[in-house]
Structures are given as C-alpha cells and as structure tokens.
mmCIF file of C-alpha atoms in Angstrom:
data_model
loop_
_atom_site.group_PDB
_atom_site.id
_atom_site.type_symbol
_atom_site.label_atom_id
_atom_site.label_comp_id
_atom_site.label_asym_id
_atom_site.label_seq_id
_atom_site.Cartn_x
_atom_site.Cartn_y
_atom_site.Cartn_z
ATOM 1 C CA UNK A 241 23.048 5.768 -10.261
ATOM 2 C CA UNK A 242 22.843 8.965 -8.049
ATOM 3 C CA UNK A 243 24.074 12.775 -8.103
ATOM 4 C CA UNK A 244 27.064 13.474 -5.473
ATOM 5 C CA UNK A 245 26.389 17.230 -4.285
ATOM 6 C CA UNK A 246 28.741 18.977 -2.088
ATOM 7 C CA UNK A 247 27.501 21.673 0.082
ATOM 8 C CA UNK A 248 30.371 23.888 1.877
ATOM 9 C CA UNK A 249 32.642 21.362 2.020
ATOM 10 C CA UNK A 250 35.293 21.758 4.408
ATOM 11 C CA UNK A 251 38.264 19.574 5.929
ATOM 12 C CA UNK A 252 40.678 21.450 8.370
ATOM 13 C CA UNK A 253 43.515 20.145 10.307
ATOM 14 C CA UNK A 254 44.460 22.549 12.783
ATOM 15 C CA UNK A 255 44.643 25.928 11.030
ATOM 16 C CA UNK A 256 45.190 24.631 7.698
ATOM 17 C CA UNK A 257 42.155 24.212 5.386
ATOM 18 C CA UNK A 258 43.106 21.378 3.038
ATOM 19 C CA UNK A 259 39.643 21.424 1.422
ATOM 20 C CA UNK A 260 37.769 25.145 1.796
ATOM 21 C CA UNK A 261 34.102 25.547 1.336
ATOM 22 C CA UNK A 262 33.439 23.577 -1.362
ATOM 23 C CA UNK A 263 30.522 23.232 -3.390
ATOM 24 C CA UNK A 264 29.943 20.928 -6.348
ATOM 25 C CA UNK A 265 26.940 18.988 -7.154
ATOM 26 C CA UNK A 266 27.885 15.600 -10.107
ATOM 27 C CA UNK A 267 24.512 14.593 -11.886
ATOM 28 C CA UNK A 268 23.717 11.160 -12.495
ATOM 29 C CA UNK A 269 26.092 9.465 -15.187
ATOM 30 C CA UNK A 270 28.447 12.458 -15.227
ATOM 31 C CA UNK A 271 32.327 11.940 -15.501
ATOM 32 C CA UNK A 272 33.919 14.512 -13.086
ATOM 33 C CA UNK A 273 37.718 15.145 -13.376
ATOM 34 C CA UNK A 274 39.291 16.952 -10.154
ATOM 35 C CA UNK A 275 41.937 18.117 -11.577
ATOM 36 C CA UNK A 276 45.043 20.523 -9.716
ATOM 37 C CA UNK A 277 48.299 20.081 -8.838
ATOM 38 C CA UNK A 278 49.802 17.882 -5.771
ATOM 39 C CA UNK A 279 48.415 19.846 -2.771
ATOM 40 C CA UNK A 280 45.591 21.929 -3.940
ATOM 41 C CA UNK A 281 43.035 19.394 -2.180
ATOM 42 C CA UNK A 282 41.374 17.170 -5.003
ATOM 43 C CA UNK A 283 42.727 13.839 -3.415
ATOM 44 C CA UNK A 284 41.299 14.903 0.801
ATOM 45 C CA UNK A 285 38.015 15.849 -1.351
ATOM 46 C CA UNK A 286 37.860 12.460 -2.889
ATOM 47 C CA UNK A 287 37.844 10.761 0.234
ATOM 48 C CA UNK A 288 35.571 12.926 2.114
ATOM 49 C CA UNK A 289 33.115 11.372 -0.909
ATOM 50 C CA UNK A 290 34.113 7.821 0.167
ATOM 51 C CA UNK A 291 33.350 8.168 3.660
ATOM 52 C CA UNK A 292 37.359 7.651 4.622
ATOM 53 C CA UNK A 293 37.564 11.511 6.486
ATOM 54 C CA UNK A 294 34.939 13.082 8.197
ATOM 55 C CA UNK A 295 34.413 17.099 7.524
ATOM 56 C CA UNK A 296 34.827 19.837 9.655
ATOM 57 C CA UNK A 297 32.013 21.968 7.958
ATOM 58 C CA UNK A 298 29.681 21.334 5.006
ATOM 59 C CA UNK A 299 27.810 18.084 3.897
ATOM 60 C CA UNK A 300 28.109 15.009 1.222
ATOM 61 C CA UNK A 301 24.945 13.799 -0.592
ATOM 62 C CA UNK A 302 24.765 11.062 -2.464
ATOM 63 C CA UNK A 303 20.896 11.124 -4.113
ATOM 64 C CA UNK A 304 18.751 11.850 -1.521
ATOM 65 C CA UNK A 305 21.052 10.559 1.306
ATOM 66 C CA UNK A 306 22.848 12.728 3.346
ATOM 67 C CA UNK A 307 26.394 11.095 3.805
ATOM 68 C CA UNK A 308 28.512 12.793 5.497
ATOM 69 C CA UNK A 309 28.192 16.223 7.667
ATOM 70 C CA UNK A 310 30.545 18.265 9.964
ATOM 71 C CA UNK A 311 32.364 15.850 12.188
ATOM 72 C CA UNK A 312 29.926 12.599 11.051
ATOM 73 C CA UNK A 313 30.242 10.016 8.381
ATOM 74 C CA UNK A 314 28.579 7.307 7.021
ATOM 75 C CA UNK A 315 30.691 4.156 7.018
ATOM 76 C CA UNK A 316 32.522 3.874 3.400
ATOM 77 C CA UNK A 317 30.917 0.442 2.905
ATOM 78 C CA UNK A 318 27.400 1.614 3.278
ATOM 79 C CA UNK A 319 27.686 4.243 0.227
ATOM 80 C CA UNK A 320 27.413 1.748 -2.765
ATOM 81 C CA UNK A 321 30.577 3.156 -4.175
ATOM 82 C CA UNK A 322 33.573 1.567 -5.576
ATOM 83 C CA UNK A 323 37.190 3.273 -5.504
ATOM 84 C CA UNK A 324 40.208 2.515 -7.514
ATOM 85 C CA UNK A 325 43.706 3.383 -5.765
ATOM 86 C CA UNK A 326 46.445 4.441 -7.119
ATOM 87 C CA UNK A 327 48.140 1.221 -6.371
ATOM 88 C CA UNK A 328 45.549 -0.767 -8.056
ATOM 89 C CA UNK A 329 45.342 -2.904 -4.428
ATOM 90 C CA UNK A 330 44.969 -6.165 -5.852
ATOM 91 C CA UNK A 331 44.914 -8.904 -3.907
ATOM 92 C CA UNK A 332 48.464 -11.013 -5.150
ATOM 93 C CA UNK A 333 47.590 -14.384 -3.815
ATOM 94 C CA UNK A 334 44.086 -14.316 -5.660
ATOM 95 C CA UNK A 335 43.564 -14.675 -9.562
ATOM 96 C CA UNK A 336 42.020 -12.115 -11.734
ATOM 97 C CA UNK A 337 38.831 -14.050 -11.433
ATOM 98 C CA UNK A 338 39.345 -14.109 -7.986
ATOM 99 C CA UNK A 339 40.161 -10.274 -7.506
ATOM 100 C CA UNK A 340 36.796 -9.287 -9.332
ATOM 101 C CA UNK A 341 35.040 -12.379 -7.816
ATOM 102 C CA UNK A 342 35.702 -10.779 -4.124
ATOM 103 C CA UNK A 343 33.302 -8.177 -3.622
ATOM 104 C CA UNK A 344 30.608 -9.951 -4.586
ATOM 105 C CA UNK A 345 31.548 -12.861 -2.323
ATOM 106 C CA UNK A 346 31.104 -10.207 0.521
ATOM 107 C CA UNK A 347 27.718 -9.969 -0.905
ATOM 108 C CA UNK A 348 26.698 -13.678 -0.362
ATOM 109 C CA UNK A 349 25.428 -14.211 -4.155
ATOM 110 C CA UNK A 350 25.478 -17.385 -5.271
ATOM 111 C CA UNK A 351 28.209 -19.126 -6.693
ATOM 112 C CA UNK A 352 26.394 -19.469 -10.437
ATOM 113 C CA UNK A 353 25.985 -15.798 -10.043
ATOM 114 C CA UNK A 354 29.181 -14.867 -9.278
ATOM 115 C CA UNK A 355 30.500 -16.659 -12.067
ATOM 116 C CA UNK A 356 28.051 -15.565 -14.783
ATOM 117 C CA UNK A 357 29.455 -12.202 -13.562
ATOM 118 C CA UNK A 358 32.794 -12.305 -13.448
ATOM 119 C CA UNK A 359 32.727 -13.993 -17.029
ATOM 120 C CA UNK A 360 30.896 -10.839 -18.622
ATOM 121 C CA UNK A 361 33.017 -8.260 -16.636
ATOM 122 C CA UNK A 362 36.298 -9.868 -17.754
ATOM 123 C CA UNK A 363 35.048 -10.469 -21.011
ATOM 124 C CA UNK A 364 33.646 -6.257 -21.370
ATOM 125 C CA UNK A 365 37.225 -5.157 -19.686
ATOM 126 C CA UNK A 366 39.255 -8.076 -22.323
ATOM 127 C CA UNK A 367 40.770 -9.567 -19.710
ATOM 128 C CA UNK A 368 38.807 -13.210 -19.918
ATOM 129 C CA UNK A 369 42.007 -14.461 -21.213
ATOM 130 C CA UNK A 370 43.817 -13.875 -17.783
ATOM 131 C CA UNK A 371 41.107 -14.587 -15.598
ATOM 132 C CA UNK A 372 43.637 -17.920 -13.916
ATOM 133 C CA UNK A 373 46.791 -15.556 -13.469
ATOM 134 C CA UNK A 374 47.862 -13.335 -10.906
ATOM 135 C CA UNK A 375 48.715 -9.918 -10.030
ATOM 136 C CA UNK A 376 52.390 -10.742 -10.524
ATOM 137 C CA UNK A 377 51.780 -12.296 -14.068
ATOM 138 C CA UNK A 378 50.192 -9.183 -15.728
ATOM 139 C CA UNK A 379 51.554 -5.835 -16.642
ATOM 140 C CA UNK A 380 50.493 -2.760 -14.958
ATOM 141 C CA UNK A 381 47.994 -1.966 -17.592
ATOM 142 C CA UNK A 382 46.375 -5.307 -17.392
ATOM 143 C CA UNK A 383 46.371 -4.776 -13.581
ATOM 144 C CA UNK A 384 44.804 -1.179 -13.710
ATOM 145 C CA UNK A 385 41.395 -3.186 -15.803
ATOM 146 C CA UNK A 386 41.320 -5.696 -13.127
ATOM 147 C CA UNK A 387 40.853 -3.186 -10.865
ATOM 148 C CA UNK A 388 38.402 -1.097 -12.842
ATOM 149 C CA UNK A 389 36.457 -5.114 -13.368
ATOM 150 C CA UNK A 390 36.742 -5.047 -9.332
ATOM 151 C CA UNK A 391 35.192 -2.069 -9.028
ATOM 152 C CA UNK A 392 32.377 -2.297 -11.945
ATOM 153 C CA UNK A 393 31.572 -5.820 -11.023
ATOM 154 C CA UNK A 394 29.549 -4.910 -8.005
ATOM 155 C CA UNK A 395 27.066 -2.297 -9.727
ATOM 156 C CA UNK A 396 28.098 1.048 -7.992
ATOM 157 C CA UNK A 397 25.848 3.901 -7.609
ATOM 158 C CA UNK A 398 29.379 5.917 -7.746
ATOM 159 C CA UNK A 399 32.690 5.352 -8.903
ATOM 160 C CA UNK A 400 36.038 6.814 -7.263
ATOM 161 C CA UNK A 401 39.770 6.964 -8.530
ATOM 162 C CA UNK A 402 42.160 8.676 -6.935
ATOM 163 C CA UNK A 403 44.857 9.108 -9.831
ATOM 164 C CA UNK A 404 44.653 5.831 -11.208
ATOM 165 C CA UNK A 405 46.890 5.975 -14.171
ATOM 166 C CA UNK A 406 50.505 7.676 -12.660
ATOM 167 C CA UNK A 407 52.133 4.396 -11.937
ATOM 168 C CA UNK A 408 51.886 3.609 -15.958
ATOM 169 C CA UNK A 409 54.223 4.599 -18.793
ATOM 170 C CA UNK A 410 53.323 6.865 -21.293
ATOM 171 C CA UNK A 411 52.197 4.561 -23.693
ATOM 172 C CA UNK A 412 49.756 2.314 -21.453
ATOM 173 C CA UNK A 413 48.746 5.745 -19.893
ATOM 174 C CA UNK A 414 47.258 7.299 -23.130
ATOM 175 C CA UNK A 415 46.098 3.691 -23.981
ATOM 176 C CA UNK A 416 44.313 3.612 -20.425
ATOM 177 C CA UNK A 417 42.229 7.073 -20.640
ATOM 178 C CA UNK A 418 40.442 5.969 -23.473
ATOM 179 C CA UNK A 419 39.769 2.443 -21.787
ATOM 180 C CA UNK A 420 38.317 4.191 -18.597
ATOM 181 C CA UNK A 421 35.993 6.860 -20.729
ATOM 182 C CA UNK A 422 35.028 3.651 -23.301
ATOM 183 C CA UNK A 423 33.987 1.869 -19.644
ATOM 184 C CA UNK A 424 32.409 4.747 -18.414
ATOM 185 C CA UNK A 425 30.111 5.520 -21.807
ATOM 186 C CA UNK A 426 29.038 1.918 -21.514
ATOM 187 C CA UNK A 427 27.871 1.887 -17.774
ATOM 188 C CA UNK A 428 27.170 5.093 -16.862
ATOM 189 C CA UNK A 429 27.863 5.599 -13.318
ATOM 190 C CA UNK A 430 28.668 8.897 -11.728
ATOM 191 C CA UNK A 431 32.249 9.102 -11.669
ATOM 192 C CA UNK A 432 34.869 11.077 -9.774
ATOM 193 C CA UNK A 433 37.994 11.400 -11.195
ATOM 194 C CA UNK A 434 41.055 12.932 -9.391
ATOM 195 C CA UNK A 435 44.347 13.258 -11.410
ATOM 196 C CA UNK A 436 46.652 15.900 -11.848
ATOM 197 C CA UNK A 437 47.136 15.441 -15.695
ATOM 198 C CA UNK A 438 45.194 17.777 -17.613
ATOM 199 C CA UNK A 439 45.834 14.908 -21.360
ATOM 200 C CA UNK A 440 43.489 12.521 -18.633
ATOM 201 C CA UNK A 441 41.557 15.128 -17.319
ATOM 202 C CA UNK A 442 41.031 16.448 -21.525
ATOM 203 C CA UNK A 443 40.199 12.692 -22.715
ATOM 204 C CA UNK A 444 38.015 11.283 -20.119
ATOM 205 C CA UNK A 445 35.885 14.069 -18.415
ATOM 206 C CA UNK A 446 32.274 15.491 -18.666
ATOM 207 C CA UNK A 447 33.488 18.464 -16.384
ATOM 208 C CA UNK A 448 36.854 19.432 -15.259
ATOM 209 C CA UNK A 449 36.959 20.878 -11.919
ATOM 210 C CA UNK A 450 39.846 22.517 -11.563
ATOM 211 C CA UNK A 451 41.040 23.192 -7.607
ATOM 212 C CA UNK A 452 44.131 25.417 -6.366
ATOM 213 C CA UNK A 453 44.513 25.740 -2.730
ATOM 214 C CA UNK A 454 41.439 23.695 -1.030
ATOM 215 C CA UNK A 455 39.363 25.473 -3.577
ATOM 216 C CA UNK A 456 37.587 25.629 -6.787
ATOM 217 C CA UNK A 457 39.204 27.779 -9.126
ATOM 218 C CA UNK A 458 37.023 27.028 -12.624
ATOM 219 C CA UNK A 459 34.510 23.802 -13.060
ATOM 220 C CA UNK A 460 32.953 23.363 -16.734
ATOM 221 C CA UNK A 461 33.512 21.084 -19.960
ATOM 222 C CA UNK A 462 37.166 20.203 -21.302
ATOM 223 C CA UNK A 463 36.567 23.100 -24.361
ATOM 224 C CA UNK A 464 35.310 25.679 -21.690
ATOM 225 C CA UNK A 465 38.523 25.207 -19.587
ATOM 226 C CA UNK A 466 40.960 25.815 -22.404
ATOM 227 C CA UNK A 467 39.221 28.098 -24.489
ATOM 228 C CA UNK A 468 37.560 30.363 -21.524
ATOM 229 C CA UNK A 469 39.753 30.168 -18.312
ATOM 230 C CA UNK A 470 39.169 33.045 -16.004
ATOM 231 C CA UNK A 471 41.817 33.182 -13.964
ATOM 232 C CA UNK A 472 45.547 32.760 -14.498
ATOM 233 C CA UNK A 473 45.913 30.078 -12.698
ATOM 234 C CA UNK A 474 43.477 27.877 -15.130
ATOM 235 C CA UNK A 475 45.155 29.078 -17.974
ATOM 236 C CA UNK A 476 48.648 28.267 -16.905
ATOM 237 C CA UNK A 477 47.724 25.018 -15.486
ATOM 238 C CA UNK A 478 45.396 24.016 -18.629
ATOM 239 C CA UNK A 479 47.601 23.433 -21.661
ATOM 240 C CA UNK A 480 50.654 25.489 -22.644
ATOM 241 C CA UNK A 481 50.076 29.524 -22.756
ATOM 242 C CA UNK A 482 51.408 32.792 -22.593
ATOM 243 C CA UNK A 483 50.778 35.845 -20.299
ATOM 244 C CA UNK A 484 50.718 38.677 -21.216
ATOM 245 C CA UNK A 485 50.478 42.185 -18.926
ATOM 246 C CA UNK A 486 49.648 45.493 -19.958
ATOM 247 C CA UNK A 487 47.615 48.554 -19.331
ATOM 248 C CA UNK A 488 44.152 48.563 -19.715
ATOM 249 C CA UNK A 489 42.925 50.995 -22.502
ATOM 250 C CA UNK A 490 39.149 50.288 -22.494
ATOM 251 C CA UNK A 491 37.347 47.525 -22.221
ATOM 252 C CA UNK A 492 38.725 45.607 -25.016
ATOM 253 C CA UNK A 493 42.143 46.743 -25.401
ATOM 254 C CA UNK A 494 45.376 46.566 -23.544
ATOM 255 C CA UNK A 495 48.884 48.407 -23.972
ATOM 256 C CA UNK A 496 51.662 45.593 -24.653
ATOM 257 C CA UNK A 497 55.219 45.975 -26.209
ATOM 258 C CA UNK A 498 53.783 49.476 -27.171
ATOM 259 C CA UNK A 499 51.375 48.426 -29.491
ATOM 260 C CA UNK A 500 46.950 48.238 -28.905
ATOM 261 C CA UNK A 501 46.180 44.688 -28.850
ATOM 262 C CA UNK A 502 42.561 43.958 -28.816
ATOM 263 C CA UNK A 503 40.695 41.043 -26.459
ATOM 264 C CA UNK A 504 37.881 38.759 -25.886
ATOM 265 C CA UNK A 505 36.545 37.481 -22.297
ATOM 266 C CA UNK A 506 36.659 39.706 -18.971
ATOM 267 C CA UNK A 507 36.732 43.543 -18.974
ATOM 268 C CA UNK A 508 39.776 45.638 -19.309
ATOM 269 C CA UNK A 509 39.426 48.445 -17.184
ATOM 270 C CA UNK A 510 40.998 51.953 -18.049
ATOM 271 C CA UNK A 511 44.686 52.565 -16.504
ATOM 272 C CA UNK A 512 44.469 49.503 -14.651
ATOM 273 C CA UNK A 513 46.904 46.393 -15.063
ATOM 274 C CA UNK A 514 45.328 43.366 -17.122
ATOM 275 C CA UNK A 515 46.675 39.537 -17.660
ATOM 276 C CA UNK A 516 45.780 38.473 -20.774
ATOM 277 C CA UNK A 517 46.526 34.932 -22.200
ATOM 278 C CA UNK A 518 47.348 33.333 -25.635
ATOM 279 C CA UNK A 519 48.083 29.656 -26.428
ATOM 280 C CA UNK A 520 51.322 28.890 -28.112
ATOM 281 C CA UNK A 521 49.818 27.155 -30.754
ATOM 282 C CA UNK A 522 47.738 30.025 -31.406
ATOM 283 C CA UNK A 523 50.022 33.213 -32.486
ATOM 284 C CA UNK A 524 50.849 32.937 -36.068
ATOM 285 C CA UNK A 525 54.408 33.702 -37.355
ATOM 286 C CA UNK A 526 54.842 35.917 -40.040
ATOM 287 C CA UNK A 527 57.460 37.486 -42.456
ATOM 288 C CA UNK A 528 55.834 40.183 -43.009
ATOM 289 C CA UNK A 529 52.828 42.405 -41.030
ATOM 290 C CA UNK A 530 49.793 41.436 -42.935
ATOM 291 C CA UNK A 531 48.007 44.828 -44.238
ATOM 292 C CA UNK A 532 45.840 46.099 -42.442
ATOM 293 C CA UNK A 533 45.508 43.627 -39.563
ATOM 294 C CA UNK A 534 45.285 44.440 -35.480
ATOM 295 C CA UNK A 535 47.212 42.440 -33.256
ATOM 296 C CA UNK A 536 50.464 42.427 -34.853
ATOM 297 C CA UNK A 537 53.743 42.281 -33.007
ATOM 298 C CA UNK A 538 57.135 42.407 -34.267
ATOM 299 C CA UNK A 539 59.592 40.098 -32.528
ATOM 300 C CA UNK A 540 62.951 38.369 -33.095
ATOM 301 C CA UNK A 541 63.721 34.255 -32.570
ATOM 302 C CA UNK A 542 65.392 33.716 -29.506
ATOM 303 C CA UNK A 543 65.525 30.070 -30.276
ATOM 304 C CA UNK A 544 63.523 26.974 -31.551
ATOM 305 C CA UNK A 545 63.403 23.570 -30.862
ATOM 306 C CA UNK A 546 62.731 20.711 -33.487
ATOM 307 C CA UNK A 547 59.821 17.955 -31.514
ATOM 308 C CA UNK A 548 59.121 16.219 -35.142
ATOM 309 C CA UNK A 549 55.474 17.137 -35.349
ATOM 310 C CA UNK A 550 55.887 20.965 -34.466
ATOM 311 C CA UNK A 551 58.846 23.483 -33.612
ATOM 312 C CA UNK A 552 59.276 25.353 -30.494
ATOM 313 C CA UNK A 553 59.865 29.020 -30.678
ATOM 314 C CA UNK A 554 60.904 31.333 -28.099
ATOM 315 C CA UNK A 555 60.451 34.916 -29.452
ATOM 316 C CA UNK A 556 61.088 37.762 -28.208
ATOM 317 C CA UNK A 557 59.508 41.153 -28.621
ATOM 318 C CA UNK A 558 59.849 44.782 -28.332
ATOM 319 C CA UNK A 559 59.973 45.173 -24.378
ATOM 320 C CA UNK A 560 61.854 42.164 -23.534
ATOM 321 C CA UNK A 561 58.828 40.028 -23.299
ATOM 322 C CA UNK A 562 59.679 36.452 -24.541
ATOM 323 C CA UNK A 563 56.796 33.921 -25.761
ATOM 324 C CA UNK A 564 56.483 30.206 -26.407
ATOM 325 C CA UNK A 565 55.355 29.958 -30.057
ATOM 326 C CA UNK A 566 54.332 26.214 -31.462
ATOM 327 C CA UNK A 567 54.588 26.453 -35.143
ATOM 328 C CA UNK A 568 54.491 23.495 -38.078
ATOM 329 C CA UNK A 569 57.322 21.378 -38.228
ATOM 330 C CA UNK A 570 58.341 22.698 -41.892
ATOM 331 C CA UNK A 571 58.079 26.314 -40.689
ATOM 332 C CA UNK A 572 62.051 26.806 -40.222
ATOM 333 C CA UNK A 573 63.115 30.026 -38.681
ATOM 334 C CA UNK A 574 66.885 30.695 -37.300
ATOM 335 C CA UNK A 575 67.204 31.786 -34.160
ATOM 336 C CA UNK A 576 68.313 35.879 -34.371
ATOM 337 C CA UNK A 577 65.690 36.300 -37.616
ATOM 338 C CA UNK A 578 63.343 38.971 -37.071
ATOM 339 C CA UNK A 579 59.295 37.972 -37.591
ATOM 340 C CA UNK A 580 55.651 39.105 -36.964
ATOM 341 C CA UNK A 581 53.715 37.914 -34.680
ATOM 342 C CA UNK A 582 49.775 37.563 -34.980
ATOM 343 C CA UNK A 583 47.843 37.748 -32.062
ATOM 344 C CA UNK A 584 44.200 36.924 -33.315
ATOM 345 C CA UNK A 585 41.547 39.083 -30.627
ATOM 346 C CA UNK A 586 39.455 36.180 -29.830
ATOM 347 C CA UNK A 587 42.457 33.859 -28.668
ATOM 348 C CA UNK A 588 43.659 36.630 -26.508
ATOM 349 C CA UNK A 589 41.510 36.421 -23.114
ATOM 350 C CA UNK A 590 41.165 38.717 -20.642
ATOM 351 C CA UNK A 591 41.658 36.756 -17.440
ATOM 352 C CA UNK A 592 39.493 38.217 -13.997
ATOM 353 C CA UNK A 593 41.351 39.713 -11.397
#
C-alpha cells in the first residue's frame, strides 16, 4: 500500500479550470470519498490519479513516486492501481473466472497460481458459485463484485472507482456500500472513492472530501461533515438542513423571526449578516414554549407529509421563513395548528463566510 498526495492540482481546458489547485494527501489504507455534485470536478480528479489526463499545474504522488506533474504522466499501467468504472467493463465473452483471471494473465503467473487466486477472490467476494457464467447471466449487483474481484485480484497499491454503484437499484445499492467498505476493512488498500451520494459517501468513507467547483470545499470524517460543515454549501449538500439568515448580535447570537437565537461553530460578527444551519431532524416541535428555555420559535404547520418511519413538516414562522421539520411518525400535527419550535444552540452552526 502507498499514500496518494496531491500537490496544487490543476486540470484546465482552455479557460475553464475543471480541477483548481488541489491539494489532498490519502494515507496508506485510508478510504477517501470525493464526494460533490455532477460537475464540481471529483470524476477529472480521479483520473488525473490513474494516469488517464495529464495536469496543467501541480503534481500526483503515489509513495515516494512522483506520478504525474504539469503536462507529464506516468502511463496508467505502471501505477499498480486498479479502477472500477461505472459500467463495471466486464469482458461479456469471458466467465467470471475468466474476468478476474485476466489481469493476472497480463502478468504471466502461472496457471496453478492464477487459479489458486481466482478461487480465494471469488470465494472472499461470494461469487465462487458463478465463477462458469457470464456477464449476461448475473445481475448488476453480482456484476459490480466481479469487478471489485477484478480489481482486488491483482494486489493494488491503490484502488479507484469512479461512481461505481449509480447503475444499481436502491436495494442492491445500499446492499453494495456495505460490500465495498466490508472489502475494503479486509484488504486495506488506499482507496479513492468518487460518488455523488452522500448515503455511499456516509457508509463507506474514512474521509469525505467534499468538492464544489474544481475545488475543495470541506475534507474530514463522515461525523465532522454533518455535524461541523463550514460553509453552506457542505451543509446543504450533506444531509437535509435548514438555513437560516439573520443579523449578527455578538459572537454567539443572531436576530431571526425577531427573536435571539444562540449558536455554536464560526463567529457571528456584530450588525453583519450570518447563515446559520439546523438539521430537520434536529428542531423539536412543541405545544407549548418550554419555561425558561432559549431558542424557541413560534410557528404554524404549513403542511406534513406521512413517509411511515417519520413525518415531514413544513412550518412556518413569524417572518415568513418556512422550515423542513422531520418529526416521529406518531407525532400528528394538522396543517394550520400553531406550535413551538426548539432550536437547541449546539445544532445551530454558524457557517464561515
């Protein structure tokens, strides 16, 4: 295994900076989601890793090897990695023992080898039962772990998939993320992971890296990401929330629907404009204000939606302002009824500039 460390990473085509200045480094073993939505760069980073693009600025290291640098790459086959497609690529007039066989074919081992192999790999991703069918035969889950045995098979220092679960229902999906984090615990390669789910991104990753525009907009663990994001765009993207905007008061409070609400996380200055978020799942409603307590709203049901485990509220409060509230599933409220809304101070985060 080896670290990947990107240095001022930079892919341009003409004017446009697809990828801008980038700088990551991926220790040995780690699980790295990129994670961002369709254009913000995460997929053009990927394959400046693989060798497929070379950069117009900034280097690639793999270890101690310098990979790629500003208009020079090493050839993809040279970098002891292994990348999984969205398409799963398999070849259709090969088995499944075939398909995993290949790569190490191109490495001349011996046939015994090969086999002894091929049997474990099948065996670790449960597909020895299908190793004589084809491509064609299996369903797209069972396709997505013969590529991930492909890949495994031939012992890479890094492994690569660019969004390698979209083409699957729901079901197999969820099924899937656990299946690529159980394979990933039990070999421990460094792993780059681009998707643009944040339920993948949650489940399988060491770090998230989260990238808007070419650029890295907040890289740290799964709980860091939700619970801390520092800019709106990390909280918006990262699991449902509400923003709020008010006027700073000091440097813990804000002005909102006319009431002081208090805050955790970045600074609010004095007389200046601050975005503050809250998850849905965390404001509490109430029937009545709870004495004594800060961070209390009153608000009237605009509407709420029955999803079997939870309700959907949209509530509404004083200055127009409507928020998403996610509430238990028993905790009826007709729309028009007038509640309280608890804002607790360390849920609501002060987002940077």
């Amino acid at each position: 295994m080896a670290s990947v460390e990107l240095a001022g990473l930079t892919k341009r085509y003409g004017a446009l900076a697809v990828v801008d200045r980038v700088g990551l480094r991926i220790e040995h073993g780690q699980l790295v989601c990129l994670l961002g939505p369709s254009g913000c760069g995460k997929t053009t980073t990927l394959r400046l890793i693989a060798g497929f693009i070379e950069p117009s600025e900034g280097e690639v290291r793999v270890g101690d090897r310098l990979v790629s640098s500003a208009g020079w790459a090493m050839e993809p086959q040279k970098r002891n990695m292994s990348m999984i497609f969205q398409s799963y690529a398999l070849w259709p007039h090969m088995t499944v023992a075939g398909n995993v066989a290949y790569g190490l074919e191109l490495r001349r081992l011996d046939r015994e080898t090969i086999r002894r192999k091929v049997q474990a790999m099948l065996a670790t991703t449960r597909m020895d039962a299908y190793a004589d069918r084809y491509p064609a035969d299996l369903s797209g889950g069972q396709q997505q772990r013969v590529a991930l045995a492909r890949a495994l098979v031939v012992e890479p220092e890094t492994l690569l998939l660019d969004e390698p679960l979209s083409n699957l229902d729901t079901n197999l999906r969820e099924e899937m993320r656990f299946e690529v984090r159980r394979l990933h615990d039990e070999y421990r390669y460094t792993t780059v992971y681009v998707t643009h789910d944040q339920a993948e991104a949650m489940t399988t990753a060491d770090q998230i890296v989260v990238m808007n525009a070419g650029r890295i907009e907040q890289a740290g663990p799964p709980e860091e990401i939700y619970y801390r994001p520092r800019s709106e765009f990390v909280a918006q993207f990262i699991g449902g929330t509400n923003i709020l905007r008010g006027k700073g008061l000091d440097g813990r409070h804000l002005s909102f629907a006319g009431r002081a609400l208090r805050c955790s996380g970045a600074d609010v200055p004095a007389g200046g404009t601050i975005a503050v978020s809250i998850r849905h799942h965390d404001i509490r409603l109430l029937a009545a204000p709870p004495p004594g307590a800060e961070n209390v709203l009153e608000a009237r049901i605009a509407r709420q939606v029955f999803l079997g485990s939870v309700r959907d509220y949209l509530v509404e409060v004083a200055d127009g302002t409507q928020l998403r509230v996610v509430a238990p599933a028993e905790h009826s409220i007709e729309s028009g009824s007038p509640v309280w809304l608890h804002l607790p101070p360390e849920r609501c985060r002060a987002l940077a500039g």
